[in-house]
PDB file of C-alpha atoms and ligand atoms in Angstrom:
ATOM      1  CA  MET A   1       4.016  -5.722 -18.607  1.00 91.00           C
ATOM      2  CA  GLU A   2       4.016  -2.228 -19.603  1.00 95.00           C
ATOM      3  CA  LEU A   3       3.542  -0.209 -22.741  1.00 98.00           C
ATOM      4  CA  ILE A   4       6.135   2.534 -23.078  1.00 98.00           C
ATOM      5  CA  ILE A   5       5.701   5.234 -25.754  1.00 98.00           C
ATOM      6  CA  ASP A   6       8.375   7.587 -26.303  1.00 98.00           C
ATOM      7  CA  ASN A   7       8.451  10.659 -28.286  1.00 98.00           C
ATOM      8  CA  LEU A   8       6.247   9.306 -30.934  1.00 98.00           C
ATOM      9  CA  THR A   9       5.499  11.418 -33.991  1.00 98.00           C
ATOM     10  CA  LYS A  10       3.490  10.896 -37.109  1.00 98.00           C
ATOM     11  CA  THR A  11       3.365  13.346 -40.030  1.00 98.00           C
ATOM     12  CA  TYR A  12       0.823  12.147 -42.777  1.00 97.00           C
ATOM     13  CA  GLY A  13       1.634  12.428 -46.408  1.00 95.00           C
ATOM     14  CA  ASN A  14      -0.661  15.553 -46.705  1.00 95.00           C
ATOM     15  CA  GLY A  15       1.552  17.242 -44.092  1.00 95.00           C
ATOM     16  CA  VAL A  16      -0.781  16.978 -40.871  1.00 95.00           C
ATOM     17  CA  ASN A  17       1.306  16.405 -37.830  1.00 96.00           C
ATOM     18  CA  ALA A  18      -1.195  14.221 -36.053  1.00 97.00           C
ATOM     19  CA  LEU A  19       1.290  13.240 -33.199  1.00 98.00           C
ATOM     20  CA  ASN A  20       3.904  15.430 -31.911  1.00 97.00           C
ATOM     21  CA  GLY A  21       6.243  13.826 -29.595  1.00 98.00           C
ATOM     22  CA  ILE A  22       3.976  11.824 -27.497  1.00 98.00           C
ATOM     23  CA  SER A  23       5.474  10.038 -24.495  1.00 98.00           C
ATOM     24  CA  LEU A  24       3.532   7.788 -22.289  1.00 98.00           C
ATOM     25  CA  HIS A  25       3.974   4.902 -19.514  1.00 97.00           C
ATOM     26  CA  VAL A  26       0.953   2.676 -19.699  1.00 97.00           C
ATOM     27  CA  PRO A  27       0.703   0.095 -16.914  1.00 94.00           C
ATOM     28  CA  GLN A  28      -1.759  -2.789 -16.636  1.00 93.00           C
ATOM     29  CA  GLY A  29      -5.333  -1.675 -15.843  1.00 94.00           C
ATOM     30  CA  MET A  30      -7.481   0.743 -17.582  1.00 95.00           C
ATOM     31  CA  PHE A  31      -5.891   3.723 -19.186  1.00 97.00           C
ATOM     32  CA  GLY A  32      -7.887   6.438 -20.875  1.00 96.00           C
ATOM     33  CA  LEU A  33      -6.858   8.550 -23.634  1.00 96.00           C
ATOM     34  CA  LEU A  34      -9.257  11.561 -23.677  1.00 96.00           C
ATOM     35  CA  GLY A  35      -9.144  14.040 -26.434  1.00 94.00           C
ATOM     36  CA  PRO A  36     -11.408  15.924 -28.806  1.00 92.00           C
ATOM     37  CA  ASN A  37     -12.007  15.108 -32.429  1.00 90.00           C
ATOM     38  CA  GLY A  38      -8.738  15.226 -34.432  1.00 92.00           C
ATOM     39  CA  ALA A  39      -6.558  15.190 -31.344  1.00 94.00           C
ATOM     40  CA  GLY A  40      -4.633  12.065 -32.806  1.00 95.00           C
ATOM     41  CA  LYS A  41      -6.339   9.352 -30.569  1.00 94.00           C
ATOM     42  CA  SER A  42      -6.859   7.070 -33.602  1.00 92.00           C
ATOM     43  CA  THR A  43      -3.579   7.716 -35.008  1.00 95.00           C
ATOM     44  CA  LEU A  44      -1.950   6.683 -31.758  1.00 96.00           C
ATOM     45  CA  MET A  45      -4.336   3.767 -31.489  1.00 94.00           C
ATOM     46  CA  ARG A  46      -3.481   2.421 -35.009  1.00 94.00           C
ATOM     47  CA  THR A  47       0.252   2.775 -34.518  1.00 97.00           C
ATOM     48  CA  ILE A  48       0.320   0.840 -31.208  1.00 96.00           C
ATOM     49  CA  SER A  49      -1.888  -1.674 -33.002  1.00 94.00           C
ATOM     50  CA  THR A  50       0.867  -2.173 -35.661  1.00 95.00           C
ATOM     51  CA  LEU A  51      -1.578  -1.062 -38.429  1.00 93.00           C
ATOM     52  CA  GLN A  52       0.292   2.026 -39.384  1.00 95.00           C
ATOM     53  CA  ASP A  53       3.903   3.310 -39.255  1.00 96.00           C
ATOM     54  CA  ALA A  54       5.235   6.404 -37.089  1.00 98.00           C
ATOM     55  CA  SER A  55       7.471   8.933 -38.598  1.00 98.00           C
ATOM     56  CA  ALA A  56       9.839   8.879 -35.286  1.00 98.00           C
ATOM     57  CA  GLY A  57       9.990   7.608 -31.866  1.00 98.00           C
ATOM     58  CA  SER A  58       9.568   4.307 -30.310  1.00 98.00           C
ATOM     59  CA  ILE A  59       6.927   2.102 -28.693  1.00 98.00           C
ATOM     60  CA  ARG A  60       7.886  -0.866 -26.414  1.00 98.00           C
ATOM     61  CA  LEU A  61       5.579  -3.461 -25.183  1.00 97.00           C
ATOM     62  CA  GLY A  62       7.364  -5.416 -22.492  1.00 95.00           C
ATOM     63  CA  GLU A  63      10.580  -6.611 -24.399  1.00 96.00           C
ATOM     64  CA  LEU A  64       8.985  -6.080 -27.937  1.00 97.00           C
ATOM     65  CA  ASP A  65       9.605  -3.329 -30.257  1.00 98.00           C
ATOM     66  CA  VAL A  66       6.026  -2.594 -31.303  1.00 98.00           C
ATOM     67  CA  LEU A  67       7.265  -0.503 -34.490  1.00 98.00           C
ATOM     68  CA  LYS A  68       9.313  -3.494 -35.720  1.00 97.00           C
ATOM     69  CA  GLU A  69       8.188  -6.736 -34.335  1.00 97.00           C
ATOM     70  CA  HIS A  70       4.677  -6.745 -35.666  1.00 96.00           C
ATOM     71  CA  ASP A  71       4.000 -10.390 -35.838  1.00 93.00           C
ATOM     72  CA  ALA A  72       4.953 -10.862 -32.170  1.00 95.00           C
ATOM     73  CA  VAL A  73       3.075  -7.903 -31.128  1.00 96.00           C
ATOM     74  CA  ARG A  74      -0.066  -9.052 -32.722  1.00 93.00           C
ATOM     75  CA  LYS A  75      -0.127 -11.881 -30.743  1.00 91.00           C
ATOM     76  CA  LEU A  76      -0.374 -10.145 -27.726  1.00 94.00           C
ATOM     77  CA  LEU A  77      -2.823  -7.649 -28.866  1.00 95.00           C
ATOM     78  CA  GLY A  78      -6.571  -7.311 -29.209  1.00 94.00           C
ATOM     79  CA  TYR A  79      -8.107  -4.363 -31.043  1.00 92.00           C
ATOM     80  CA  LEU A  80     -11.433  -2.869 -31.365  1.00 91.00           C
ATOM     81  CA  PRO A  81     -11.564  -0.261 -33.783  1.00 87.00           C
ATOM     82  CA  GLN A  82     -14.105   2.551 -33.759  1.00 81.00           C
ATOM     83  CA  GLU A  83     -16.100   1.216 -36.580  1.00 79.00           C
ATOM     84  CA  PHE A  84     -16.094  -2.488 -37.544  1.00 81.00           C
ATOM     85  CA  GLY A  85     -18.360  -4.341 -39.787  1.00 84.00           C
ATOM     86  CA  VAL A  86     -20.117  -7.509 -39.041  1.00 85.00           C
ATOM     87  CA  TYR A  87     -21.420 -10.030 -41.444  1.00 90.00           C
ATOM     88  CA  PRO A  88     -25.149  -9.595 -40.734  1.00 93.00           C
ATOM     89  CA  ARG A  89     -26.307 -13.186 -41.662  1.00 94.00           C
ATOM     90  CA  VAL A  90     -23.767 -14.993 -39.523  1.00 96.00           C
ATOM     91  CA  SER A  91     -24.407 -15.793 -35.781  1.00 97.00           C
ATOM     92  CA  ALA A  92     -21.916 -14.492 -33.096  1.00 96.00           C
ATOM     93  CA  GLU A  93     -21.045 -18.180 -32.260  1.00 96.00           C
ATOM     94  CA  ILE A  94     -20.116 -19.066 -35.949  1.00 96.00           C
ATOM     95  CA  MET A  95     -18.308 -15.988 -36.287  1.00 96.00           C
ATOM     96  CA  LEU A  96     -16.362 -16.254 -33.160  1.00 96.00           C
ATOM     97  CA  ASP A  97     -15.375 -19.760 -33.981  1.00 96.00           C
ATOM     98  CA  HIS A  98     -14.307 -18.493 -37.528  1.00 95.00           C
ATOM     99  CA  VAL A  99     -12.005 -15.660 -35.960  1.00 93.00           C
ATOM    100  CA  ALA A 100     -10.615 -18.231 -33.330  1.00 93.00           C
ATOM    101  CA  ARG A 101      -9.620 -20.231 -36.193  1.00 93.00           C
ATOM    102  CA  LEU A 102      -7.942 -17.256 -38.077  1.00 89.00           C
ATOM    103  CA  LYS A 103      -6.109 -16.570 -34.722  1.00 87.00           C
ATOM    104  CA  GLY A 104      -4.637 -20.081 -34.754  1.00 87.00           C
ATOM    105  CA  ILE A 105      -6.793 -21.977 -32.418  1.00 91.00           C
ATOM    106  CA  SER A 106      -6.641 -24.990 -34.707  1.00 92.00           C
ATOM    107  CA  ASP A 107      -8.045 -27.422 -32.087  1.00 95.00           C
ATOM    108  CA  ARG A 108     -11.806 -27.884 -32.394  1.00 95.00           C
ATOM    109  CA  LYS A 109     -12.517 -28.651 -28.893  1.00 96.00           C
ATOM    110  CA  GLU A 110     -10.180 -25.946 -27.661  1.00 95.00           C
ATOM    111  CA  ARG A 111     -12.053 -23.338 -29.927  1.00 95.00           C
ATOM    112  CA  LYS A 112     -15.306 -24.333 -28.663  1.00 96.00           C
ATOM    113  CA  ILE A 113     -14.167 -23.823 -24.944  1.00 96.00           C
ATOM    114  CA  ALA A 114     -12.800 -20.553 -25.815  1.00 95.00           C
ATOM    115  CA  VAL A 115     -15.726 -19.333 -27.850  1.00 97.00           C
ATOM    116  CA  GLU A 116     -18.224 -20.466 -25.068  1.00 97.00           C
ATOM    117  CA  ALA A 117     -16.226 -18.704 -22.267  1.00 95.00           C
ATOM    118  CA  LEU A 118     -16.083 -15.516 -24.128  1.00 94.00           C
ATOM    119  CA  LEU A 119     -19.967 -15.628 -25.077  1.00 96.00           C
ATOM    120  CA  GLN A 120     -20.636 -15.987 -21.512  1.00 93.00           C
ATOM    121  CA  LYS A 121     -18.059 -13.283 -20.297  1.00 89.00           C
ATOM    122  CA  VAL A 122     -19.615 -10.662 -22.736  1.00 91.00           C
ATOM    123  CA  ASN A 123     -23.143 -11.650 -21.784  1.00 90.00           C
ATOM    124  CA  LEU A 124     -24.238 -12.769 -25.256  1.00 95.00           C
ATOM    125  CA  TRP A 125     -24.519 -16.419 -24.327  1.00 96.00           C
ATOM    126  CA  GLU A 126     -28.356 -16.310 -24.917  1.00 97.00           C
ATOM    127  CA  ALA A 127     -28.118 -14.446 -28.094  1.00 97.00           C
ATOM    128  CA  ARG A 128     -25.188 -16.559 -29.504  1.00 97.00           C
ATOM    129  CA  LYS A 129     -27.233 -18.101 -32.303  1.00 98.00           C
ATOM    130  CA  ARG A 130     -28.824 -14.761 -33.481  1.00 97.00           C
ATOM    131  CA  ASN A 131     -27.404 -13.285 -36.707  1.00 96.00           C
ATOM    132  CA  LEU A 132     -25.200 -10.369 -35.910  1.00 96.00           C
ATOM    133  CA  GLY A 133     -27.448  -8.133 -38.207  1.00 95.00           C
ATOM    134  CA  THR A 134     -30.215  -8.419 -35.485  1.00 96.00           C
ATOM    135  CA  TYR A 135     -27.915  -7.164 -32.659  1.00 95.00           C
ATOM    136  CA  SER A 136     -28.303  -3.925 -30.908  1.00 91.00           C
ATOM    137  CA  GLY A 137     -25.424  -1.239 -30.917  1.00 88.00           C
ATOM    138  CA  GLY A 138     -24.336  -2.495 -27.246  1.00 89.00           C
ATOM    139  CA  MET A 139     -24.584  -6.089 -28.394  1.00 92.00           C
ATOM    140  CA  LYS A 140     -22.195  -5.548 -31.397  1.00 92.00           C
ATOM    141  CA  GLN A 141     -19.795  -3.784 -29.270  1.00 90.00           C
ATOM    142  CA  ARG A 142     -19.734  -6.632 -26.727  1.00 91.00           C
ATOM    143  CA  PHE A 143     -19.473  -9.039 -29.681  1.00 94.00           C
ATOM    144  CA  GLY A 144     -16.309  -6.874 -30.969  1.00 93.00           C
ATOM    145  CA  ILE A 145     -14.741  -7.141 -27.358  1.00 92.00           C
ATOM    146  CA  ALA A 146     -15.360 -11.166 -27.481  1.00 94.00           C
ATOM    147  CA  GLN A 147     -13.671 -11.103 -31.053  1.00 94.00           C
ATOM    148  CA  ALA A 148     -10.827  -8.772 -29.727  1.00 93.00           C
ATOM    149  CA  LEU A 149     -10.264 -11.024 -26.510  1.00 93.00           C
ATOM    150  CA  LEU A 150      -9.938 -14.137 -28.453  1.00 92.00           C
ATOM    151  CA  GLY A 151      -6.146 -15.485 -28.067  1.00 88.00           C
ATOM    152  CA  ASN A 152      -6.043 -13.944 -24.462  1.00 90.00           C
ATOM    153  CA  PRO A 153      -4.258 -10.532 -25.362  1.00 94.00           C
ATOM    154  CA  LYS A 154      -2.037  -8.631 -22.847  1.00 95.00           C
ATOM    155  CA  LEU A 155      -3.131  -5.594 -24.433  1.00 97.00           C
ATOM    156  CA  LEU A 156      -6.482  -4.577 -25.504  1.00 96.00           C
ATOM    157  CA  ILE A 157      -7.110  -1.488 -27.552  1.00 95.00           C
ATOM    158  CA  VAL A 158     -10.694   0.076 -27.601  1.00 93.00           C
ATOM    159  CA  ASP A 159     -11.315   3.129 -29.830  1.00 89.00           C
ATOM    160  CA  GLU A 160     -14.597   5.235 -28.818  1.00 85.00           C
ATOM    161  CA  PRO A 161     -16.339   2.082 -27.765  1.00 86.00           C
ATOM    162  CA  THR A 162     -19.114   3.697 -25.914  1.00 85.00           C
ATOM    163  CA  ALA A 163     -20.203   6.210 -28.616  1.00 80.00           C
ATOM    164  CA  GLY A 164     -23.887   5.467 -29.639  1.00 78.00           C
ATOM    165  CA  LEU A 165     -24.605   3.335 -26.683  1.00 83.00           C
ATOM    166  CA  ASP A 166     -27.647   4.000 -24.390  1.00 85.00           C
ATOM    167  CA  PRO A 167     -27.074   4.447 -20.721  1.00 87.00           C
ATOM    168  CA  ALA A 168     -27.876   0.724 -19.823  1.00 86.00           C
ATOM    169  CA  GLU A 169     -25.658  -0.644 -22.563  1.00 85.00           C
ATOM    170  CA  ARG A 170     -22.847   1.649 -21.597  1.00 86.00           C
ATOM    171  CA  ASN A 171     -23.191   0.498 -18.068  1.00 87.00           C
ATOM    172  CA  ARG A 172     -22.674  -3.000 -19.048  1.00 85.00           C
ATOM    173  CA  PHE A 173     -20.045  -2.174 -21.193  1.00 86.00           C
ATOM    174  CA  TYR A 174     -17.998  -0.397 -18.480  1.00 87.00           C
ATOM    175  CA  ASN A 175     -18.474  -3.470 -16.171  1.00 88.00           C
ATOM    176  CA  LEU A 176     -17.063  -5.770 -19.055  1.00 89.00           C
ATOM    177  CA  LEU A 177     -13.954  -3.372 -19.618  1.00 90.00           C
ATOM    178  CA  SER A 178     -13.272  -3.093 -15.861  1.00 91.00           C
ATOM    179  CA  GLU A 179     -13.173  -6.871 -15.545  1.00 91.00           C
ATOM    180  CA  ILE A 180     -10.928  -7.344 -18.394  1.00 92.00           C
ATOM    181  CA  GLY A 181      -8.732  -4.441 -16.846  1.00 93.00           C
ATOM    182  CA  GLU A 182      -7.875  -6.525 -13.975  1.00 92.00           C
ATOM    183  CA  THR A 183      -5.630  -8.638 -16.129  1.00 92.00           C
ATOM    184  CA  THR A 184      -4.817  -6.995 -19.074  1.00 95.00           C
ATOM    185  CA  ILE A 185      -3.513  -3.390 -20.174  1.00 96.00           C
ATOM    186  CA  VAL A 186      -6.655  -1.628 -21.726  1.00 96.00           C
ATOM    187  CA  ILE A 187      -6.208   1.564 -23.613  1.00 96.00           C
ATOM    188  CA  LEU A 188      -9.676   3.179 -23.860  1.00 94.00           C
ATOM    189  CA  SER A 189      -9.556   6.227 -26.393  1.00 93.00           C
ATOM    190  CA  THR A 190     -12.667   8.495 -25.794  1.00 90.00           C
ATOM    191  CA  HIS A 191     -13.866  11.767 -26.188  1.00 87.00           C
ATOM    192  CA  ILE A 192     -16.399  11.062 -23.270  1.00 89.00           C
ATOM    193  CA  VAL A 193     -15.141  12.309 -19.856  1.00 93.00           C
ATOM    194  CA  GLU A 194     -17.463  10.092 -18.066  1.00 89.00           C
ATOM    195  CA  ASP A 195     -15.886   7.097 -19.585  1.00 89.00           C
ATOM    196  CA  VAL A 196     -12.622   8.102 -17.924  1.00 94.00           C
ATOM    197  CA  GLN A 197     -14.148   9.110 -14.797  1.00 92.00           C
ATOM    198  CA  THR A 198     -15.937   5.864 -14.361  1.00 89.00           C
ATOM    199  CA  LEU A 199     -13.547   3.372 -15.529  1.00 91.00           C
ATOM    200  CA  CYS A 200      -9.900   4.438 -15.591  1.00 95.00           C
ATOM    201  CA  LYS A 201      -7.059   4.404 -12.876  1.00 93.00           C
ATOM    202  CA  ARG A 202      -4.946   6.575 -15.002  1.00 96.00           C
ATOM    203  CA  PHE A 203      -5.541   8.815 -18.177  1.00 97.00           C
ATOM    204  CA  ALA A 204      -3.814  11.218 -20.408  1.00 97.00           C
ATOM    205  CA  ILE A 205      -5.432  14.234 -22.140  1.00 97.00           C
ATOM    206  CA  ILE A 206      -4.190  14.600 -25.677  1.00 96.00           C
ATOM    207  CA  CYS A 207      -4.840  17.646 -28.116  1.00 95.00           C
ATOM    208  CA  GLY A 208      -3.196  18.636 -31.176  1.00 94.00           C
ATOM    209  CA  GLY A 209      -0.794  15.395 -31.024  1.00 96.00           C
ATOM    210  CA  GLU A 210       0.389  16.268 -27.645  1.00 96.00           C
ATOM    211  CA  VAL A 211       0.022  14.988 -24.229  1.00 97.00           C
ATOM    212  CA  MET A 212      -1.694  17.917 -22.232  1.00 95.00           C
ATOM    213  CA  TYR A 213      -1.894  15.774 -18.853  1.00 95.00           C
ATOM    214  CA  VAL A 214      -1.242  12.415 -17.508  1.00 97.00           C
ATOM    215  CA  GLY A 215      -2.190  11.134 -14.197  1.00 96.00           C
ATOM    216  CA  THR A 216      -5.031   9.887 -12.133  1.00 96.00           C
ATOM    217  CA  PRO A 217      -8.541  11.205 -12.531  1.00 96.00           C
ATOM    218  CA  LYS A 218      -8.323  12.262  -8.722  1.00 96.00           C
ATOM    219  CA  GLU A 219      -5.054  14.150  -8.843  1.00 96.00           C
ATOM    220  CA  ALA A 220      -6.340  16.039 -11.945  1.00 96.00           C
ATOM    221  CA  ILE A 221      -9.416  17.274 -10.008  1.00 97.00           C
ATOM    222  CA  GLN A 222      -7.233  18.106  -6.920  1.00 97.00           C
ATOM    223  CA  MET A 223      -4.961  20.053  -9.292  1.00 94.00           C
ATOM    224  CA  MET A 224      -7.889  22.276 -10.191  1.00 95.00           C
ATOM    225  CA  GLU A 225      -9.117  22.807  -6.684  1.00 97.00           C
ATOM    226  CA  GLY A 226      -9.681  26.679  -5.988  1.00 97.00           C
ATOM    227  CA  LYS A 227      -9.329  27.470  -9.638  1.00 97.00           C
ATOM    228  CA  VAL A 228     -12.711  27.102 -11.176  1.00 97.00           C
ATOM    229  CA  TRP A 229     -15.285  29.982 -10.713  1.00 98.00           C
ATOM    230  CA  ALA A 230     -18.922  30.415 -11.978  1.00 97.00           C
ATOM    231  CA  LYS A 231     -21.627  32.932 -12.674  1.00 96.00           C
ATOM    232  CA  SER A 232     -24.549  33.527 -14.388  1.00 96.00           C
ATOM    233  CA  ILE A 233     -24.356  36.291 -17.258  1.00 95.00           C
ATOM    234  CA  PRO A 234     -26.902  37.403 -19.975  1.00 93.00           C
ATOM    235  CA  LYS A 235     -26.153  35.464 -22.783  1.00 90.00           C
ATOM    236  CA  GLN A 236     -25.184  38.257 -25.080  1.00 92.00           C
ATOM    237  CA  ASP A 237     -22.149  39.185 -22.849  1.00 94.00           C
ATOM    238  CA  VAL A 238     -20.526  35.879 -23.702  1.00 92.00           C
ATOM    239  CA  ASP A 239     -18.035  37.303 -26.058  1.00 93.00           C
ATOM    240  CA  THR A 240     -16.804  39.925 -23.509  1.00 95.00           C
ATOM    241  CA  TYR A 241     -16.354  37.389 -20.798  1.00 95.00           C
ATOM    242  CA  ARG A 242     -14.408  35.081 -23.419  1.00 92.00           C
ATOM    243  CA  ALA A 243     -12.130  37.992 -24.287  1.00 93.00           C
ATOM    244  CA  GLU A 244     -11.294  38.517 -20.622  1.00 94.00           C
ATOM    245  CA  TYR A 245     -11.774  35.032 -18.642  1.00 95.00           C
ATOM    246  CA  ARG A 246     -10.642  31.492 -19.777  1.00 93.00           C
ATOM    247  CA  VAL A 247     -14.196  30.254 -20.094  1.00 94.00           C
ATOM    248  CA  ILE A 248     -14.258  26.380 -19.866  1.00 93.00           C
ATOM    249  CA  ALA A 249     -17.861  25.508 -20.090  1.00 93.00           C
ATOM    250  CA  THR A 250     -21.240  27.366 -20.693  1.00 93.00           C
ATOM    251  CA  ASN A 251     -25.026  26.214 -19.758  1.00 92.00           C
ATOM    252  CA  LEU A 252     -27.939  28.137 -21.189  1.00 90.00           C
ATOM    253  CA  SER A 253     -30.824  27.943 -18.767  1.00 84.00           C
ATOM    254  CA  GLU A 254     -33.963  30.191 -18.991  1.00 84.00           C
ATOM    255  CA  GLY A 255     -32.184  32.892 -21.100  1.00 83.00           C
ATOM    256  CA  MET A 256     -29.193  33.153 -18.725  1.00 90.00           C
ATOM    257  CA  LEU A 257     -25.943  31.757 -19.454  1.00 94.00           C
ATOM    258  CA  PHE A 258     -24.076  29.938 -16.428  1.00 95.00           C
ATOM    259  CA  ILE A 259     -20.269  29.948 -17.131  1.00 96.00           C
ATOM    260  CA  ARG A 260     -17.364  28.422 -15.762  1.00 96.00           C
ATOM    261  CA  ILE A 261     -13.842  29.896 -15.872  1.00 96.00           C
ATOM    262  CA  ALA A 262     -10.396  28.772 -14.888  1.00 95.00           C
ATOM    263  CA  SER A 263      -8.493  31.218 -13.109  1.00 96.00           C
ATOM    264  CA  ASP A 264      -5.651  30.698 -10.300  1.00 95.00           C
ATOM    265  CA  GLU A 265      -6.670  33.847  -8.636  1.00 96.00           C
ATOM    266  CA  ASP A 266     -10.060  35.073  -7.375  1.00 97.00           C
ATOM    267  CA  PRO A 267     -11.601  36.910 -10.578  1.00 97.00           C
ATOM    268  CA  GLY A 268     -13.832  39.038  -8.557  1.00 96.00           C
ATOM    269  CA  ASN A 269     -16.601  40.599 -10.790  1.00 95.00           C
ATOM    270  CA  GLY A 270     -19.275  38.311  -8.968  1.00 96.00           C
ATOM    271  CA  PHE A 271     -17.596  35.046  -9.759  1.00 98.00           C
ATOM    272  CA  ALA A 272     -18.046  32.443  -7.000  1.00 97.00           C
ATOM    273  CA  PRO A 273     -15.626  29.512  -6.443  1.00 98.00           C
ATOM    274  CA  VAL A 274     -17.152  25.945  -7.477  1.00 97.00           C
ATOM    275  CA  LYS A 275     -16.020  22.361  -6.936  1.00 97.00           C
ATOM    276  CA  PRO A 276     -13.890  21.267 -10.089  1.00 97.00           C
ATOM    277  CA  THR A 277     -15.028  18.430 -12.062  1.00 96.00           C
ATOM    278  CA  LEU A 278     -12.907  16.066 -14.326  1.00 97.00           C
ATOM    279  CA  GLU A 279     -14.786  18.054 -17.268  1.00 96.00           C
ATOM    280  CA  ASP A 280     -13.038  21.208 -16.006  1.00 96.00           C
ATOM    281  CA  VAL A 281      -9.885  19.730 -16.072  1.00 96.00           C
ATOM    282  CA  TYR A 282     -10.242  18.321 -19.621  1.00 95.00           C
ATOM    283  CA  PHE A 283     -11.726  21.523 -20.855  1.00 94.00           C
ATOM    284  CA  ARG A 284      -9.040  23.651 -19.232  1.00 93.00           C
ATOM    285  CA  ALA A 285      -6.313  21.515 -20.816  1.00 93.00           C
ATOM    286  CA  ILE A 286      -7.708  21.798 -24.315  1.00 92.00           C
ATOM    287  CA  SER A 287      -8.797  25.239 -24.033  1.00 86.00           C
ATOM    288  CA  GLU A 288      -4.999  25.961 -24.244  1.00 77.00           C
ATOM    289  CA  LYS A 289      -4.880  24.387 -27.845  1.00 77.00           C
ATOM    290  CA  MET A 290      -8.400  24.980 -29.292  1.00 69.00           C
ATOM    291  CA  ASP A 291     -10.651  27.768 -30.148  1.00 56.00           C
ATOM    292  CA  LEU A 292     -13.419  27.374 -27.874  1.00 45.00           C
ATOM    293  CA  VAL A 293     -16.395  28.968 -29.551  1.00 41.00           C
ATOM    294  CA  THR A 294     -18.267  25.676 -29.573  1.00 45.00           C
ATOM    295  CA  LEU A 295     -18.218  25.274 -25.827  1.00 42.00           C
TER     296      LEU A 295
HETATM  297  P1  ADP B   1      -8.771  11.596 -33.514  1.00 77.75           P
HETATM  298  O1  ADP B   1      -8.871   9.997 -33.345  1.00 77.75           O
HETATM  299  O2  ADP B   1      -8.558  11.905 -32.097  1.00 77.75           O
HETATM  300  O3  ADP B   1     -10.101  11.982 -33.719  1.00 77.75           O
HETATM  301  P2  ADP B   1      -7.213  11.154 -35.562  1.00 77.75           P
HETATM  302  O4  ADP B   1      -5.819  10.503 -35.275  1.00 77.75           O
HETATM  303  O5  ADP B   1      -8.095  10.591 -36.465  1.00 77.75           O
HETATM  304  O6  ADP B   1      -7.754  12.056 -34.466  1.00 77.75           O
HETATM  305  O7  ADP B   1      -6.647  12.400 -36.434  1.00 77.75           O
HETATM  306  C1  ADP B   1      -5.621  13.395 -36.080  1.00 77.75           C
HETATM  307  C2  ADP B   1      -5.209  14.362 -37.322  1.00 77.75           C
HETATM  308  O8  ADP B   1      -4.622  13.705 -38.393  1.00 77.75           O
HETATM  309  C3  ADP B   1      -6.574  14.937 -37.793  1.00 77.75           C
HETATM  310  O9  ADP B   1      -6.137  16.362 -38.194  1.00 77.75           O
HETATM  311  C4  ADP B   1      -6.866  14.153 -39.125  1.00 77.75           C
HETATM  312  O10 ADP B   1      -7.629  15.005 -39.943  1.00 77.75           O
HETATM  313  C5  ADP B   1      -5.553  13.770 -39.514  1.00 77.75           C
HETATM  314  N1  ADP B   1      -5.705  12.295 -40.060  1.00 77.75           N
HETATM  315  C6  ADP B   1      -6.059  11.259 -39.571  1.00 77.75           C
HETATM  316  N2  ADP B   1      -5.957  10.359 -40.495  1.00 77.75           N
HETATM  317  C7  ADP B   1      -5.369  10.722 -41.582  1.00 77.75           C
HETATM  318  C8  ADP B   1      -4.879  10.249 -42.731  1.00 77.75           C
HETATM  319  N3  ADP B   1      -4.917   8.973 -43.122  1.00 77.75           N
HETATM  320  N4  ADP B   1      -4.146  11.007 -43.696  1.00 77.75           N
HETATM  321  C9  ADP B   1      -4.105  12.381 -43.402  1.00 77.75           C
HETATM  322  N5  ADP B   1      -4.583  12.888 -42.272  1.00 77.75           N
HETATM  323  C10 ADP B   1      -5.018  12.234 -41.316  1.00 77.75           C
END
């Protein structure tokens, strides 16, 4: 099964064009959607999840028209939103059983088996009787995934799932998502480049409601080969450099500023070639759209 998004547009009532003609093919596996805040990621996620309408364009999931066949799509869909509340005084086990019932698993035994399997899968079996209010950020996220996976979705959408997780929790979450990606279309929306680098076979960079890049992380880095240059400069000179070059990263160290720029040709002026990273690709792509004062 594939998800095919074609020329999707969304203009909100206040006139904001959140999506400006997004077209994407998303095959099975982990697909990253990388973009800065305000890029339109959540709007896209909510539209794919049948939670809001588009202004124009189409989305197909296999044979289904996502913008019209909401009920049929919801049966194939798992969604982990950016923020989701949990009932703090209910245990994970009871809550999952309840959600399973809501999702139509009416047979008690079947529900028990499904809930147990999911608690094992997300590594919350030992903590299943604890109230959700006592869970850490990472545990809550894994509980959210278990909830989203009830009913065996063919498409799983996760919106900024690693924000606020410590490195160990993030790692555990990465492993869980990779495993799910073996059998499911997983769309991972994030502004964290490392999430995409570690997890995604393919990814898209979106900014200003447009697709700036789509492909594999490896291809993206290869594309930048020979086009990234670096130099240390006195920090007060940064504006001069910004005016002359496409500065894609700055790092302050002991009073000097280490800057990376994107340039197809050797910029001279003491710049040395450096190996491109996925961050370079990302900041190069979004720098075309954004004012980079904050980099
Ligand atoms: P992201 O998830 O990448 O941060 P969003 O989809 O949340 O991006 O936002 C894209 C743009 O649409 C932003 O300019 C945001 O302010 C605007 N926006 C998002 N939701 C609404 C809404 N409900 N009404 C009006 N504007 C919105």
